[in-house]
Short mmCIF file of C-alpha atoms and ligand atoms in Angstrom, two decimals:
data_model
loop_
_atom_site.label_atom_id
_atom_site.label_comp_id
_atom_site.label_asym_id
_atom_site.label_seq_id
_atom_site.Cartn_x
_atom_site.Cartn_y
_atom_site.Cartn_z
CA MET A 1 0.00 0.00 0.00
CA ALA A 2 1.21 3.52 -0.74
CA THR A 3 2.71 5.41 2.18
CA LYS A 4 0.32 7.96 3.65
CA ILE A 5 1.83 11.43 3.90
CA ILE A 6 0.27 13.00 6.99
CA ASP A 7 -0.69 16.56 6.05
CA GLY A 8 0.05 18.64 9.15
CA LYS A 9 -0.95 21.86 7.44
CA LYS A 10 -4.43 20.54 6.64
CA ILE A 11 -5.02 19.04 10.08
CA ALA A 12 -3.67 22.21 11.74
CA ALA A 13 -6.14 24.28 9.66
CA GLU A 14 -9.01 22.05 10.92
CA ILE A 15 -7.90 22.50 14.53
CA ARG A 16 -7.46 26.25 14.11
CA SER A 17 -10.96 26.45 12.69
CA GLU A 18 -12.28 24.60 15.77
CA ALA A 19 -10.31 26.99 18.02
CA LYS A 20 -11.81 29.93 16.13
CA ASP A 21 -15.34 28.63 16.80
CA GLU A 22 -14.48 28.14 20.47
CA ALA A 23 -13.02 31.67 20.65
CA SER A 24 -16.23 33.10 19.05
CA GLU A 25 -18.32 31.31 21.62
CA LEU A 26 -16.26 32.83 24.44
CA ILE A 27 -16.49 36.27 22.84
CA SER A 28 -20.28 35.88 22.63
CA LYS A 29 -20.23 35.28 26.40
CA GLY A 30 -18.22 38.45 26.96
CA VAL A 31 -14.73 36.91 27.22
CA GLN A 32 -12.04 37.97 24.74
CA PRO A 33 -9.35 35.22 24.84
CA CYS A 34 -5.94 36.88 25.15
CA LEU A 35 -2.42 35.47 24.78
CA VAL A 36 0.76 37.32 25.76
CA VAL A 37 3.94 36.15 24.04
CA VAL A 38 7.26 37.28 25.52
CA LEU A 39 10.39 37.27 23.37
CA VAL A 40 13.82 37.91 24.87
CA GLY A 41 16.74 38.62 22.54
CA GLU A 42 17.23 38.36 18.81
CA ASP A 43 17.39 34.62 18.01
CA PRO A 44 16.08 34.42 14.41
CA ALA A 45 14.26 31.10 14.87
CA SER A 46 12.57 32.34 18.07
CA LYS A 47 11.53 35.57 16.31
CA ALA A 48 10.02 33.54 13.47
CA TYR A 49 8.12 31.25 15.88
CA VAL A 50 6.76 34.22 17.83
CA GLY A 51 5.70 35.90 14.58
CA SER A 52 3.73 32.83 13.50
CA LYS A 53 2.07 32.53 16.93
CA VAL A 54 0.92 36.17 16.87
CA LYS A 55 -0.37 35.82 13.28
CA ALA A 56 -2.31 32.68 14.20
CA CYS A 57 -3.96 34.53 17.11
CA THR A 58 -5.21 37.24 14.76
CA GLU A 59 -6.66 34.62 12.40
CA THR A 60 -8.34 32.76 15.29
CA GLY A 61 -9.98 35.74 17.00
CA ILE A 62 -7.60 35.62 19.94
CA LYS A 63 -6.17 38.92 21.15
CA SER A 64 -2.38 38.76 21.22
CA ILE A 65 0.14 41.00 22.90
CA LYS A 66 3.80 40.64 21.96
CA ILE A 67 6.34 41.88 24.49
CA THR A 68 9.98 42.04 23.40
CA HIS A 69 13.07 42.54 25.51
CA ALA A 70 16.75 43.00 24.71
CA ALA A 71 18.89 39.93 25.40
CA ASP A 72 20.46 41.64 28.44
CA VAL A 73 17.17 42.27 30.31
CA SER A 74 17.52 41.18 33.94
CA GLU A 75 15.79 38.08 35.22
CA ALA A 76 14.25 40.22 37.99
CA ALA A 77 12.61 42.51 35.41
CA LEU A 78 11.22 39.53 33.50
CA MET A 79 9.88 38.02 36.74
CA GLN A 80 8.19 41.32 37.60
CA GLU A 81 6.55 41.35 34.20
CA ILE A 82 5.29 37.79 34.65
CA ASP A 83 3.85 38.76 38.05
CA ARG A 84 2.01 41.65 36.40
CA LEU A 85 0.62 39.37 33.66
CA ASN A 86 -0.38 36.72 36.22
CA ALA A 87 -2.43 39.38 38.04
CA ASP A 88 -4.02 40.83 34.88
CA GLU A 89 -7.50 39.27 34.56
CA SER A 90 -7.74 40.15 30.87
CA VAL A 91 -4.75 37.85 30.11
CA HIS A 92 -5.50 34.11 29.79
CA GLY A 93 -2.27 32.75 28.34
CA ILE A 94 1.39 33.63 28.98
CA LEU A 95 4.14 32.17 26.79
CA VAL A 96 7.81 33.00 27.29
CA GLN A 97 9.62 31.87 24.17
CA LEU A 98 12.54 29.53 24.90
CA PRO A 99 15.50 29.33 24.89
CA LEU A 100 16.24 32.27 27.18
CA PRO A 101 19.67 33.95 27.34
CA LYS A 102 22.27 32.10 29.42
CA HIS A 103 22.08 34.50 32.40
CA MET A 104 18.48 33.46 33.08
CA ASP A 105 17.20 30.41 34.92
CA GLU A 106 14.58 28.94 32.55
CA ASP A 107 13.13 26.68 35.23
CA ALA A 108 12.61 29.60 37.62
CA VAL A 109 10.96 31.68 34.87
CA THR A 110 8.69 28.77 33.90
CA GLU A 111 7.66 28.26 37.52
CA ARG A 112 6.78 31.93 37.92
CA ILE A 113 3.96 31.68 35.36
CA ASP A 114 0.51 31.06 36.89
CA PRO A 115 -0.18 27.37 36.02
CA SER A 116 -3.72 28.30 34.90
CA LYS A 117 -2.18 30.64 32.24
CA ASP A 118 0.65 28.25 31.31
CA VAL A 119 -0.37 27.59 27.70
CA ASP A 120 2.99 25.86 27.10
CA GLY A 121 2.17 23.26 29.77
CA PHE A 122 5.73 23.51 31.11
CA HIS A 123 4.95 24.46 34.74
CA PRO A 124 5.71 21.61 37.19
CA GLU A 125 2.05 21.69 38.37
CA ASN A 126 0.84 20.95 34.84
CA VAL A 127 3.64 18.41 34.25
CA GLY A 128 2.51 16.60 37.40
CA LYS A 129 -1.18 16.73 36.49
CA LEU A 130 -0.45 15.35 33.03
CA SER A 131 1.57 12.53 34.50
CA ILE A 132 -1.30 11.41 36.75
CA GLY A 133 -3.99 11.98 34.11
CA ILE A 134 -5.70 15.12 35.49
CA ASP A 135 -7.08 17.46 32.80
CA CYS A 136 -4.68 20.40 32.43
CA LEU A 137 -2.75 22.52 29.94
CA THR A 138 -0.31 20.22 28.13
CA PRO A 139 2.69 21.05 25.89
CA CYS A 140 1.61 22.05 22.39
CA THR A 141 3.96 20.00 20.22
CA PRO A 142 3.41 16.57 21.81
CA THR A 143 -0.32 17.26 22.29
CA GLY A 144 -0.69 17.80 18.55
CA ILE A 145 0.87 14.46 17.63
CA PRO A 146 -1.98 12.10 18.66
CA GLU A 147 -4.36 14.54 16.93
CA MET A 148 -2.42 14.09 13.67
CA ILE A 149 -2.33 10.33 13.98
CA VAL A 150 -5.98 9.79 14.91
CA ARG A 151 -7.30 12.38 12.41
CA SER A 152 -5.36 10.48 9.72
CA GLY A 153 -7.46 7.39 10.53
CA ILE A 154 -4.67 5.54 12.34
CA GLU A 155 -5.58 3.62 15.51
CA MET A 156 -3.34 4.31 18.52
CA SER A 157 -4.77 2.14 21.29
CA GLY A 158 -2.63 -0.93 21.98
CA LYS A 159 0.19 0.18 19.70
CA HIS A 160 3.84 0.25 20.70
CA ALA A 161 5.03 3.85 20.53
CA VAL A 162 8.76 4.55 20.64
CA VAL A 163 9.87 8.12 21.38
CA ILE A 164 13.45 9.11 20.56
CA GLY A 165 14.44 12.06 22.77
CA ARG A 166 13.74 12.95 26.42
CA SER A 167 13.44 16.74 26.40
CA ASN A 168 11.03 18.44 28.78
CA ILE A 169 9.35 20.16 25.80
CA VAL A 170 8.67 17.07 23.67
CA GLY A 171 10.03 13.65 24.72
CA LYS A 172 8.91 13.45 28.35
CA PRO A 173 5.42 14.97 27.93
CA MET A 174 4.99 12.79 24.82
CA MET A 175 5.54 9.69 26.95
CA SER A 176 3.05 10.92 29.57
CA LEU A 177 0.40 11.60 26.91
CA LEU A 178 0.86 8.28 25.08
CA VAL A 179 0.62 6.12 28.18
CA GLN A 180 -2.73 7.56 29.41
CA LYS A 181 -6.05 5.81 28.80
CA GLY A 182 -8.16 7.02 25.89
CA ASN A 183 -8.40 6.60 22.13
CA LYS A 184 -5.72 9.22 21.43
CA ALA A 185 -3.28 7.26 23.60
CA ASN A 186 -3.36 3.88 25.40
CA CYS A 187 0.02 2.94 23.91
CA THR A 188 2.83 0.78 25.19
CA VAL A 189 5.61 3.35 25.48
CA THR A 190 9.38 3.15 25.12
CA CYS A 191 11.64 6.20 25.40
CA CYS A 192 15.08 6.11 23.79
CA HIS A 193 17.79 8.70 24.40
CA SER A 194 21.53 9.26 24.25
CA GLY A 195 22.05 6.57 26.92
CA THR A 196 20.10 3.91 25.00
CA LYS A 197 22.06 0.84 23.92
CA ASP A 198 21.22 -0.63 20.50
CA LEU A 199 18.84 2.15 19.49
CA SER A 200 17.85 0.46 16.21
CA TYR A 201 16.66 -2.64 18.09
CA HIS A 202 14.13 -0.48 19.94
CA THR A 203 13.07 1.71 17.03
CA GLN A 204 12.43 -1.39 14.90
CA GLN A 205 9.78 -2.48 17.45
CA ALA A 206 7.78 0.72 16.98
CA ASP A 207 4.30 0.77 15.47
CA ILE A 208 4.50 4.52 16.06
CA LEU A 209 7.97 6.07 15.95
CA ILE A 210 8.35 9.67 17.17
CA ALA A 211 11.68 11.34 16.45
CA ALA A 212 12.54 14.36 18.63
CA ILE A 213 16.32 14.30 18.71
CA GLY A 214 17.46 17.52 17.03
CA VAL A 215 19.88 15.78 14.68
CA PRO A 216 19.20 16.30 10.95
CA GLU A 217 18.03 13.14 9.09
CA PHE A 218 19.08 10.86 11.96
CA VAL A 219 16.40 8.16 11.45
CA LYS A 220 17.16 5.88 8.49
CA ALA A 221 15.05 3.19 6.80
CA ASN A 222 16.87 0.33 8.54
CA MET A 223 15.68 1.69 11.92
CA VAL A 224 11.99 1.53 10.96
CA LYS A 225 9.55 -1.42 11.01
CA PRO A 226 7.77 -1.74 7.65
CA GLY A 227 4.33 -0.10 7.85
CA ALA A 228 5.15 2.00 10.95
CA THR A 229 3.73 5.48 11.49
CA VAL A 230 6.71 7.86 11.61
CA ILE A 231 6.31 11.28 13.23
CA ASP A 232 9.16 13.73 12.68
CA VAL A 233 9.36 16.49 15.30
CA GLY A 234 12.71 17.84 14.09
CA ILE A 235 13.10 21.25 12.47
CA ASN A 236 16.77 21.64 11.53
CA ARG A 237 18.29 24.34 9.37
CA VAL A 238 20.95 22.87 7.08
CA GLU A 239 23.03 24.89 4.64
CA ASP A 240 21.68 24.94 1.08
CA THR A 241 23.30 27.46 -1.23
CA SER A 242 20.62 26.81 -3.88
CA LYS A 243 18.03 28.50 -1.61
CA ALA A 244 17.66 32.29 -1.36
CA LYS A 245 17.87 32.07 2.46
CA GLY A 246 21.03 29.93 2.24
CA TYR A 247 19.45 27.06 4.19
CA LYS A 248 16.70 24.47 3.98
CA LEU A 249 14.63 22.81 6.70
CA VAL A 250 14.98 19.10 7.30
CA GLY A 251 13.59 16.88 10.02
CA ASP A 252 15.18 14.29 12.30
CA VAL A 253 14.04 11.62 9.82
CA ASP A 254 15.72 11.01 6.48
CA PHE A 255 12.43 11.39 4.59
CA ALA A 256 13.59 10.08 1.19
CA ASP A 257 15.08 6.97 2.82
CA VAL A 258 12.26 6.21 5.30
CA GLU A 259 9.17 7.11 3.26
CA PRO A 260 9.19 3.90 1.15
CA VAL A 261 9.30 1.73 4.32
CA ALA A 262 6.80 3.64 6.51
CA GLY A 263 3.02 3.13 6.48
CA ALA A 264 2.52 6.83 7.22
CA ILE A 265 4.96 9.69 7.71
CA THR A 266 4.96 13.42 8.46
CA PRO A 267 6.95 15.72 6.15
CA VAL A 268 9.21 18.62 7.20
CA PRO A 269 8.12 21.33 6.68
CA GLY A 270 4.34 20.88 6.73
CA GLY A 271 4.08 18.14 9.36
CA VAL A 272 4.35 18.61 13.11
CA GLY A 273 5.41 22.31 12.84
CA PRO A 274 2.01 23.83 11.94
CA MET A 275 0.33 21.64 14.57
CA THR A 276 2.28 23.28 17.42
CA VAL A 277 0.78 26.68 16.68
CA ALA A 278 -2.71 25.18 16.21
CA MET A 279 -2.50 23.49 19.60
CA LEU A 280 -1.37 26.78 21.16
CA MET A 281 -4.61 28.33 19.91
CA LYS A 282 -6.55 25.43 21.47
CA ASN A 283 -4.66 25.82 24.75
CA THR A 284 -5.32 29.56 24.86
CA VAL A 285 -9.09 29.13 24.48
CA LYS A 286 -8.97 26.27 26.98
CA ALA A 287 -7.13 28.51 29.50
CA ALA A 288 -9.66 31.30 28.91
CA ARG A 289 -12.54 28.86 29.48
CA MET A 290 -11.00 27.41 32.64
CA ILE A 291 -10.04 30.78 34.15
CA THR A 292 -13.47 32.29 33.52
CA ALA A 293 -15.23 29.02 34.48
CA LEU A 294 -17.09 28.91 31.15
CA SER A 295 -17.55 25.63 29.32
N1 GUN B 301 10.94 26.91 22.03
C1 GUN B 301 10.83 25.81 21.25
N2 GUN B 301 9.61 25.26 21.37
C2 GUN B 301 8.93 26.02 22.25
C3 GUN B 301 7.62 25.95 22.80
O1 GUN B 301 6.81 25.07 22.49
N3 GUN B 301 7.29 26.94 23.67
C4 GUN B 301 8.17 27.91 24.06
N4 GUN B 301 7.76 28.79 24.95
N5 GUN B 301 9.39 27.98 23.58
C5 GUN B 301 9.77 27.05 22.69
#
């Protein structure tokens, strides 16, 4: 059977349309969902991500406020700003774009955000709730992945999912999501990382293989079970002098090599990337609903 190319752009558009309807409903009840995005410094990738988040808000009917700071802003000033946003009842979501400059403690900044406004799902309270299966705000990128799989008509329950990577942003929350009960989960879960021995042995067992390593084109065909669903979370810039920008985007999966073996696969770009922003829109309306106790 031909390999299914999972169209992240199309599924993200569906989810954004749902978020737009949910935002309209809140607006009709007198609540204008509002997301504040904080950008520190000049990292070009971070600037691009923040730009796409703000644009998506406008298209979804969510008010967005972008706050930018020079890279040398003090941690104390950033903390003060978070305190102000936590106290502002018109703000429902607060997102501090990571990574932060080296002089800041990312964990401390993350913990300062009110968990009920933590649309990234990075606060330890939300991490803990996710791990024990209590409804909460969950990280956007991993939360979008079961949506992509299930909306592509692929069953997840009972499958063996193998996650490569153990970051706090993707790998660990991905494991927590996949192991829960429910039709968008209920998987047997393995997590591989830099300490894993015989990585290929594990990846070859995967019905669902999720690559979140940060190494361009790391996953090759001989690491994949024929017919597996392969989800590529990587977004790596590699030099390409034939492009006007001087680089191209590739994933953590060698697409040309793996596509003939996989049953379904996400492309880069146009796979997981657009889903992250779509799930941020969902999380922002969810936060607005929870904070204002509207359902
Ligand atoms: N940097 C890379 N991914 C993310 C994300 O999902 N949220 C934030 N805040 N920063 C990031």
